[in-house]
Amino acid sequence: MQNKDRSLRKKAYEEIKKYQEVVDSDPYRLDYHLMPPVGLMNDPNGLIHWKGEFHVFFQWMPFKTGHGAKFWGHYSSRDLIHWTWQPIALTPSEWYEQNGCYSGSAVNHEGKLNVFYTGNVKNDKGERETYQCLAVSEDGIHFEKKGVVIHLPEGYSAHFRDPKVWKHQDKWYMIIGAQTKEQLGCAVLYTSDDLMGWELKGEISSSKEHDYLGYMWECPDLFHLDDIDVFMFSPQGLGSQGIHYNNVHQSGYVIGELDYDRAVLHHGPFCELDRGFEFYAPQTTLDDEGRRILIGWMGVPDQDEEKQPTRAYKWIHNMTIPRELRVKKGKIRQSPVKELKKMRRNLFQKKDLKVNDESLHLSELDGAVMEVFLKFGDADAFNRFEIDLFDYAKVIYQNETKVLTLERKNVDNKSIESRSCQISKLETLQLFIDHSSIEVFVNEGEEVFTARIFPDKKNASIHFSASGSVTFDLWKWDLTGYTYQTSEKAMREANKNP
Ligand code: FRU
C-alpha cells in the first residue's frame, strides 16, 4: 500500500499549504502549546524521551475539523520548549487501519523506536473492527509497519484500543482500553518477550469494581511512581455527581498495586486528574532524568467540538503544557515542567498586595500570553476572592466552603458554566495563559483546571476582587522563547512529487 501512503501524505501536506495563511491568521492561535498545522488534533500518542529527544505524536485529521480516519502527526523537542514539526509518522493506508491509525504508545527496543497503535476499521457491513498494530523506526521519523500483533479476543466489543506498552523486570506489558460484551469499561493486560508475540494475561480492572464506572475506558496508562502503581484512564459514560464528572467524558486515575502474575490491580477510588473543562486522554513517559511527564489533550470528545470558533480558521484543539507528576499523600500532583521557566521574560513583582471590596486592575498584567503566580497570606481573613480574566472567565475561591471554581462563558450560548473542586486551604495559584487557553495550578499542583477561553481580543485585562481583605504576593512574566519550526525532512517530504 505504498501508493496509498504516498497519496495520503501528499494530500495532507497540500492541505497544510493550502490553509497555512488562514490558520495563522486566527487571533486565537496559541503561542506555546502544540497545535495541528491544519485540521483536528486529539490524543497525544507515543510520548517518549528517546536518544535525548522528546517525541510527541498525536491523533491528527488533516482534512477537516472533525474526527475521521486519523493520521499520526509528529513533533519533537530537546527541551520541551523548542519544537520541530516532523514528517507525518503514520497514515491510514493499510487494510487493518483504513479508518484510522488510532491512539497508542512508544517504547525503545534495541535502539529502535517501536510504536503500538490501534488500527480502526469500519468493514463493508458498517461494523467496527479493531487491530493492535506495530510500526518500527530506526531514526524516530520514518516508520516501517509490521502489521497486526493482536486480534480482538473473546468477550469484548470492538471498542478495544489505545495500547500502552512498558517494560517491567524482563518482560514487556501492554494495557488496552476495552469494553466487555456487557458494555462495561475495563482494561486488559498482555505480556510479551519480543514485542511481536503477545499473551493475554487478563482484565486487571473494570467498571464493576467501582460500582459502575462507565461503558468504555479509553487511553489507559500504567506506571510506577513514588513507590506506588498509578493506573490512569479515560472512562466514558459517567453521570455527573455534584462537583464531579461534569464533562461529557472524564479522565482520572486510581492508585494501588498491580499483581503482574495474577493480572489484578488492587486499588483505591477513582479520582479526576483535572478539574477544568477541556482535558482528556493524557499520556505519560519517563524521561532520562527519571521524571514522569504528562501531556494531555485540551479537548473532550463530543463536548461542544462543533462550536469551537477556531474551526472558521481550519483548525481545532491543542495539547496541554507538559507537566511533571508526583504522588503525595496518595494523590497525584502535577506541576509545569521546569523547562517552561526558560520562557519567562519581563518579571513584574508585587509583594503584599491587598485586595478589598474594590476591584483591582494592574495594567502590568494586561496581555494574552503570560504566567501569573500568586502566593496568599492568611486565607482566613477573607470570604471570597475572585480573579476576572478578560471578562470571559473567573477563578473564584469561597473561604467558607473551601470550594475553588473556574467559571467561563459557554462557547455556544455564552451562558455561565462552572467546574469546581474542594481544597483544604488556598495557598498558591499559578496561571498559564496563552491567548485562548488557561491552565490553573492550585497549591503547587494539588489540583489543576484546564480550559479553552475565547475572550474578546480587545479586552486583555485581569481584575482581582474580594469580600473581606486578601493579601498576596504576585509574580508575572510574559512568556516567549518558545519556538516552533518545520524540520528540513518535513519540508522536503512536503515538496516532493509523488
Ligand atoms: C480518545 C480516542 C481514542 C481513540 C482516538 C481516535 O480521544 O477516542 O480512544 O484511539 O481517540 O482518534
XYZ file of C-alpha atoms and ligand atoms in Angstrom:
510
model
C 0.000 0.000 0.000
C 2.977 2.279 -0.665
C 0.951 4.232 -3.190
C -1.901 4.890 -0.843
C 0.534 6.022 1.859
C 2.221 8.351 -0.631
C -1.014 9.866 -1.863
C -2.394 10.355 1.663
C 0.806 12.125 2.687
C 0.728 14.325 -0.389
C -2.898 15.270 0.224
C -2.188 16.114 3.867
C 0.828 18.295 3.023
C -1.226 20.065 0.377
C -3.891 20.750 2.957
C -1.304 22.338 5.264
C -0.021 24.576 2.471
C -3.476 25.492 1.257
C -4.687 26.709 4.645
C -1.496 27.863 6.328
C -2.319 31.565 5.978
C -5.890 31.123 7.175
C -4.758 29.084 10.182
C -2.007 31.565 11.072
C -4.403 34.497 10.896
C -6.557 33.188 13.762
C -6.243 35.524 16.769
C -6.995 32.513 18.980
C -3.954 30.607 17.712
C -1.717 29.722 20.671
C 1.915 30.688 21.303
C 3.382 27.923 23.468
C 1.072 24.935 23.082
C 1.262 22.220 20.445
C -1.453 22.593 17.811
C -2.284 20.930 14.492
C -0.890 22.772 11.446
C -4.376 22.354 9.980
C -7.414 20.214 10.847
C -8.120 18.429 14.105
C -5.709 17.337 16.836
C -6.738 14.959 19.585
C -4.891 12.488 21.840
C -1.140 12.659 22.429
C 0.413 9.378 21.255
C 3.785 7.685 21.537
C 5.147 10.199 24.046
C 8.768 9.242 24.676
C 12.190 10.632 25.570
C 14.360 8.819 23.038
C 18.029 9.371 22.264
C 17.939 12.742 24.005
C 14.813 13.980 22.271
C 11.189 14.160 23.291
C 8.762 12.858 20.684
C 5.080 13.701 20.818
C 2.951 12.035 18.183
C -0.726 12.869 18.039
C -4.072 11.942 16.576
C -4.499 14.117 13.507
C -7.270 14.602 10.967
C -5.730 16.874 8.312
C -8.765 17.165 6.035
C -11.433 18.607 8.306
C -12.020 19.991 11.783
C -13.902 16.861 12.802
C -12.933 13.273 13.605
C -12.276 10.608 10.967
C -9.520 8.363 9.592
C -6.701 9.612 11.814
C -3.040 10.065 10.932
C -0.206 10.259 13.448
C 1.333 13.739 13.320
C 4.707 14.274 14.963
C 6.556 16.940 16.957
C 9.973 16.581 18.576
C 11.955 18.677 21.028
C 15.178 18.568 23.034
C 13.961 20.835 25.824
C 10.144 20.871 25.734
C 10.061 24.485 24.542
C 11.715 24.442 21.103
C 9.550 22.190 18.965
C 10.046 20.836 15.478
C 7.263 19.652 13.206
C 8.427 16.344 11.732
C 7.268 14.379 8.681
C 3.942 12.580 9.112
C 4.596 9.398 11.102
C 1.636 7.190 10.106
C -1.103 7.397 7.505
C -4.161 5.092 7.480
C -3.001 3.319 4.332
C -3.328 -0.404 5.111
C -6.458 -2.561 5.270
C -6.133 -3.046 9.046
C -6.128 0.722 9.779
C -8.113 2.075 6.853
C -10.407 4.126 9.089
C -7.683 5.470 11.308
C -4.330 4.873 12.966
C -5.815 5.347 16.414
C -4.042 6.074 19.695
C -1.072 4.218 21.091
C 2.348 4.460 22.659
C 6.087 4.119 22.018
C 8.961 2.169 23.548
C 12.656 1.881 22.843
C 13.824 -1.646 21.982
C 17.392 -2.349 20.900
C 17.817 1.259 19.865
C 14.695 1.281 17.682
C 11.527 3.224 18.291
C 8.585 0.807 18.401
C 5.113 2.314 18.252
C 1.960 0.385 19.082
C -1.363 1.744 17.929
C -4.896 0.672 17.116
C -5.902 0.021 13.538
C -9.518 1.135 13.259
C -11.681 -0.398 10.526
C -15.300 0.041 9.505
C -15.988 -3.026 7.382
C -18.326 -3.386 4.386
C -21.258 -4.031 6.695
C -20.501 -0.820 8.581
C -19.267 -2.784 11.600
C -16.221 -1.760 13.615
C -13.090 -3.916 13.641
C -10.032 -3.293 15.779
C -6.407 -4.416 15.451
C -3.427 -3.652 17.658
C -0.528 -2.852 15.348
C 3.221 -2.278 15.473
C 5.445 0.060 13.455
C 9.201 0.368 13.937
C 11.592 3.217 13.248
C 15.373 3.456 13.252
C 15.579 7.239 13.062
C 12.435 8.097 15.040
C 10.929 9.688 11.932
C 10.243 7.086 9.246
C 8.258 4.026 10.287
C 8.069 0.564 8.867
C 4.696 -1.014 9.540
C 4.898 -4.566 10.903
C 1.135 -5.099 10.809
C -1.256 -6.606 13.316
C 0.142 -8.090 16.548
C -3.108 -8.579 18.497
C -6.585 -9.524 17.288
C -9.754 -8.894 19.282
C -10.105 -11.597 21.975
C -13.386 -13.260 23.031
C -15.653 -11.402 25.424
C -15.037 -7.842 24.262
C -16.749 -5.467 21.853
C -14.714 -3.861 19.064
C -14.183 -0.864 21.360
C -10.799 -2.295 22.251
C -7.953 0.145 21.700
C -5.150 2.527 22.704
C -2.304 0.136 23.664
C 0.204 1.470 26.198
C 3.394 -0.587 26.438
C 6.122 -0.636 29.115
C 8.805 -2.921 30.474
C 8.651 -4.466 33.940
C 11.576 -6.583 35.067
C 12.430 -8.685 31.976
C 9.093 -8.608 30.229
C 7.053 -6.259 28.101
C 3.488 -5.439 29.151
C 0.665 -3.812 27.262
C -2.558 -2.411 28.644
C -5.561 -1.879 26.375
C -8.727 0.149 26.984
C -11.782 -2.001 26.423
C -15.485 -2.631 26.680
C -16.920 -6.006 27.665
C -19.759 -7.576 25.676
C -21.983 -6.419 28.597
C -20.904 -2.835 27.834
C -18.719 -2.260 30.849
C -15.468 -0.317 30.621
C -12.336 -2.226 31.583
C -8.579 -2.593 30.988
C -6.870 -5.699 29.664
C -3.247 -6.731 30.214
C -0.983 -8.561 27.758
C 2.617 -9.665 28.072
C 5.414 -10.348 25.567
C 9.084 -11.304 25.386
C 9.815 -9.812 21.987
C 7.105 -7.183 21.275
C 5.764 -9.330 18.404
C 4.039 -12.254 20.159
C 1.577 -11.195 22.863
C -0.138 -13.333 25.501
C -3.388 -12.237 27.138
C -2.969 -12.115 30.929
C -6.426 -10.873 31.904
C -8.633 -7.977 32.874
C -6.821 -6.013 35.570
C -9.672 -3.690 36.444
C -13.220 -2.960 35.379
C -16.179 -0.685 35.767
C -17.863 -3.234 38.074
C -15.331 -2.800 40.879
C -16.264 0.841 41.113
C -19.965 0.203 41.310
C -20.158 1.220 37.648
C -17.550 3.493 36.137
C -18.652 3.822 32.548
C -19.274 1.758 29.431
C -15.821 2.224 27.882
C -12.335 3.020 29.170
C -10.118 4.811 26.674
C -6.411 5.623 26.693
C -5.102 3.597 29.644
C -1.643 4.238 31.096
C 0.026 2.363 33.927
C 3.246 3.326 35.696
C 5.139 3.100 38.955
C 5.733 6.420 40.695
C 6.867 7.256 44.218
C 6.636 3.610 45.346
C 3.132 3.001 44.100
C 1.388 1.956 40.869
C -0.785 4.515 39.131
C -3.415 3.482 36.605
C -4.700 6.381 34.513
C -7.591 6.095 32.071
C -10.439 7.999 30.443
C -13.803 6.413 31.258
C -16.865 7.231 29.180
C -20.425 7.185 30.453
C -20.220 8.583 33.996
C -23.141 10.703 35.161
C -22.250 13.920 36.960
C -22.178 13.742 40.785
C -22.151 17.196 42.367
C -18.797 18.792 41.589
C -17.507 15.575 39.989
C -17.723 14.237 36.435
C -19.215 17.309 34.813
C -17.533 16.987 31.439
C -19.024 14.767 28.744
C -16.189 12.246 29.334
C -13.692 12.080 32.217
C -10.009 11.429 32.770
C -8.612 10.173 36.024
C -6.620 7.608 37.936
C -6.553 5.083 40.726
C -3.569 4.299 42.936
C -2.569 0.852 44.098
C -0.517 -2.147 43.178
C -0.547 -4.289 40.083
C -0.108 -8.009 40.709
C 1.610 -8.797 37.418
C 1.384 -12.585 37.831
C -2.319 -12.714 38.552
C -3.152 -9.676 36.404
C -5.081 -7.974 39.189
C -4.889 -4.341 40.160
C -5.509 -3.634 43.857
C -6.511 -0.033 44.038
C -8.264 2.845 45.756
C -11.063 5.092 44.458
C -11.169 6.850 41.092
C -10.037 10.463 41.163
C -10.288 13.045 38.377
C -6.945 14.328 37.131
C -8.057 17.766 36.096
C -10.970 19.930 37.264
C -11.335 22.097 34.180
C -13.485 21.917 31.076
C -11.060 20.594 28.479
C -8.790 17.745 29.425
C -8.763 14.179 28.117
C -6.673 11.188 27.040
C -3.449 12.162 28.845
C -0.324 10.100 28.304
C 2.877 9.895 30.320
C 6.501 8.899 29.801
C 9.603 8.570 31.898
C 12.409 10.892 30.791
C 16.169 10.413 31.144
C 16.144 12.335 34.427
C 13.597 9.893 35.851
C 10.722 12.372 35.729
C 7.214 11.138 34.915
C 5.971 13.638 32.313
C 2.370 14.032 31.220
C 0.811 15.714 28.214
C -2.960 15.760 27.791
C -5.341 16.696 25.038
C -7.004 20.070 25.695
C -10.337 18.903 24.404
C -13.058 16.370 25.197
C -14.744 14.163 22.592
C -18.311 15.230 21.755
C -18.140 18.286 24.023
C -19.096 21.398 22.039
C -16.495 20.471 19.443
C -18.540 21.762 16.536
C -18.944 25.130 18.313
C -15.246 25.940 18.625
C -14.563 29.295 16.908
C -11.152 28.191 15.616
C -12.942 25.942 13.123
C -13.565 29.012 10.975
C -9.764 29.154 10.639
C -9.463 25.469 9.692
C -8.000 24.081 12.914
C -9.254 22.789 16.243
C -7.798 21.677 19.615
C -4.311 21.560 21.105
C -2.226 19.882 23.798
C -1.672 20.952 27.403
C 1.737 22.125 28.543
C 3.976 19.241 29.683
C 3.571 18.545 33.394
C 5.658 16.596 35.848
C 3.785 14.137 38.059
C 4.480 13.130 41.644
C 2.393 11.167 44.124
C 1.988 12.821 47.504
C -0.308 11.612 50.277
C -1.993 9.200 47.902
C -2.785 11.853 45.292
C -1.223 12.852 42.010
C 0.352 16.280 41.932
C 1.000 17.968 38.622
C 3.422 20.803 38.100
C 4.540 22.536 34.900
C 7.900 21.075 33.825
C 10.800 23.244 34.979
C 11.906 23.896 31.368
C 8.951 26.266 30.965
C 10.714 28.749 33.262
C 13.056 29.448 30.350
C 10.141 31.151 28.586
C 9.823 33.774 31.340
C 10.585 37.397 30.415
C 9.961 40.829 31.999
C 9.248 39.930 35.587
C 6.708 42.145 37.314
C 6.566 41.567 41.048
C 4.461 42.979 43.867
C 4.667 41.988 47.500
C 1.827 42.271 49.979
C -0.838 43.233 47.505
C -4.094 43.948 49.295
C -7.471 43.476 47.701
C -10.620 44.573 49.496
C -14.113 45.017 48.270
C -12.996 47.214 45.407
C -11.775 45.574 42.255
C -8.069 45.928 41.467
C -6.664 46.213 37.976
C -2.907 46.265 37.331
C -2.025 47.433 33.839
C 1.205 45.391 34.087
C -0.964 42.295 33.811
C -2.613 43.332 30.554
C -1.758 40.813 27.874
C -2.677 37.465 26.420
C 0.398 35.291 26.911
C 1.730 35.095 30.449
C 2.362 33.238 33.632
C 0.989 34.647 36.884
C 1.885 33.277 40.300
C 0.010 34.246 43.488
C 1.068 33.320 46.996
C -1.574 34.000 49.582
C -1.124 35.267 53.109
C -3.653 34.416 55.776
C -6.509 32.916 53.819
C -8.851 33.089 56.796
C -9.095 36.855 56.643
C -11.484 36.919 53.677
C -14.687 35.307 52.484
C -14.357 35.302 48.756
C -11.573 36.005 46.306
C -12.060 36.386 42.603
C -9.856 36.782 39.529
C -11.683 38.034 36.480
C -9.866 37.031 33.302
C -10.610 39.152 30.261
C -14.295 39.417 31.137
C -14.637 35.809 29.957
C -13.577 33.519 32.800
C -13.256 33.738 36.560
C -11.305 31.860 39.193
C -13.282 32.071 42.449
C -12.382 30.829 45.910
C -15.000 30.681 48.663
C -13.312 30.510 52.019
C -16.316 29.259 53.915
C -16.879 26.196 51.761
C -13.226 25.862 50.604
C -14.501 25.434 47.087
C -12.444 26.676 44.170
C -14.322 27.306 40.942
C -13.468 28.107 37.356
C -16.303 29.883 35.594
C -16.461 30.819 31.947
C -18.861 31.732 29.197
C -20.108 28.764 27.245
C -18.588 28.775 23.773
C -22.003 28.402 22.169
C -24.650 30.347 24.054
C -22.386 32.460 26.327
C -24.247 31.316 29.459
C -22.028 30.919 32.543
C -20.797 27.405 33.227
C -18.544 26.247 36.025
C -16.274 23.481 37.318
C -15.232 23.195 40.957
C -13.119 21.300 43.432
C -12.668 21.234 47.154
C -9.326 22.136 48.746
C -8.286 22.463 52.366
C -6.739 25.919 52.087
C -5.801 28.333 49.323
C -2.031 28.721 49.315
C -0.892 29.361 45.748
C -2.333 29.801 42.271
C -0.210 29.558 39.144
C -1.884 30.572 35.893
C -0.596 29.791 32.406
C -2.438 31.938 29.888
C -1.995 31.577 26.135
C -4.491 33.584 24.015
C -7.322 31.038 24.123
C -6.201 28.638 26.824
C -5.746 28.688 30.550
C -4.184 26.196 32.955
C -4.534 26.913 36.661
C -2.274 25.002 39.060
C -3.616 25.151 42.602
C -1.385 24.761 45.697
C 1.636 23.622 43.687
C -0.337 21.174 41.588
C -2.664 19.645 44.178
C -5.416 20.393 41.652
C -5.388 21.705 38.077
C -8.045 23.392 35.951
C -7.511 23.291 32.184
C -9.774 25.134 29.756
C -10.110 26.945 26.467
C -11.252 30.554 26.679
C -12.399 32.754 23.819
C -12.406 36.324 25.128
C -12.992 39.389 23.030
C -9.430 40.136 21.903
C -9.861 43.841 22.717
C -10.243 43.033 26.395
C -6.872 41.982 27.728
C -7.209 42.890 31.380
C -7.325 40.976 34.632
C -9.176 42.190 37.736
C -8.917 40.992 41.312
C -11.707 41.410 43.832
C -12.584 40.116 47.274
C -15.073 40.300 50.049
C -13.014 40.751 53.169
C -9.350 41.519 52.781
C -6.950 39.311 50.850
C -3.196 39.734 50.904
C -0.903 38.049 48.441
C 2.446 38.288 46.688
C 2.307 38.355 42.920
C 4.763 37.497 40.170
C 4.020 37.867 36.491
C 6.085 37.040 33.440
C 5.486 37.422 29.735
C 6.116 34.068 28.117
C 8.228 33.966 24.972
C 11.226 31.970 23.894
C 9.065 29.120 22.737
C 9.709 28.193 19.099
C 8.016 26.084 16.587
C 9.689 25.205 13.306
C 9.396 22.722 10.472
C 12.184 20.185 10.038
C 14.066 20.066 6.761
C 12.941 16.493 6.291
C 9.309 17.530 6.643
C 9.839 20.380 4.146
C 11.479 18.059 1.698
C 8.727 15.496 2.077
C 6.080 18.180 1.678
C 7.652 19.461 -1.534
C 8.370 16.070 -3.024
C 6.416 14.944 -6.066
C 4.515 11.704 -5.538
C -9.787 9.205 22.601
C -9.982 8.350 21.361
C -9.223 7.029 21.453
C -9.011 6.684 20.018
C -8.780 8.040 19.392
C -9.295 8.183 17.990
O -9.994 10.545 22.356
O -11.345 8.125 21.120
O -9.882 6.028 22.191
O -7.932 5.829 19.835
O -9.423 8.979 20.215
O -8.907 9.414 17.464
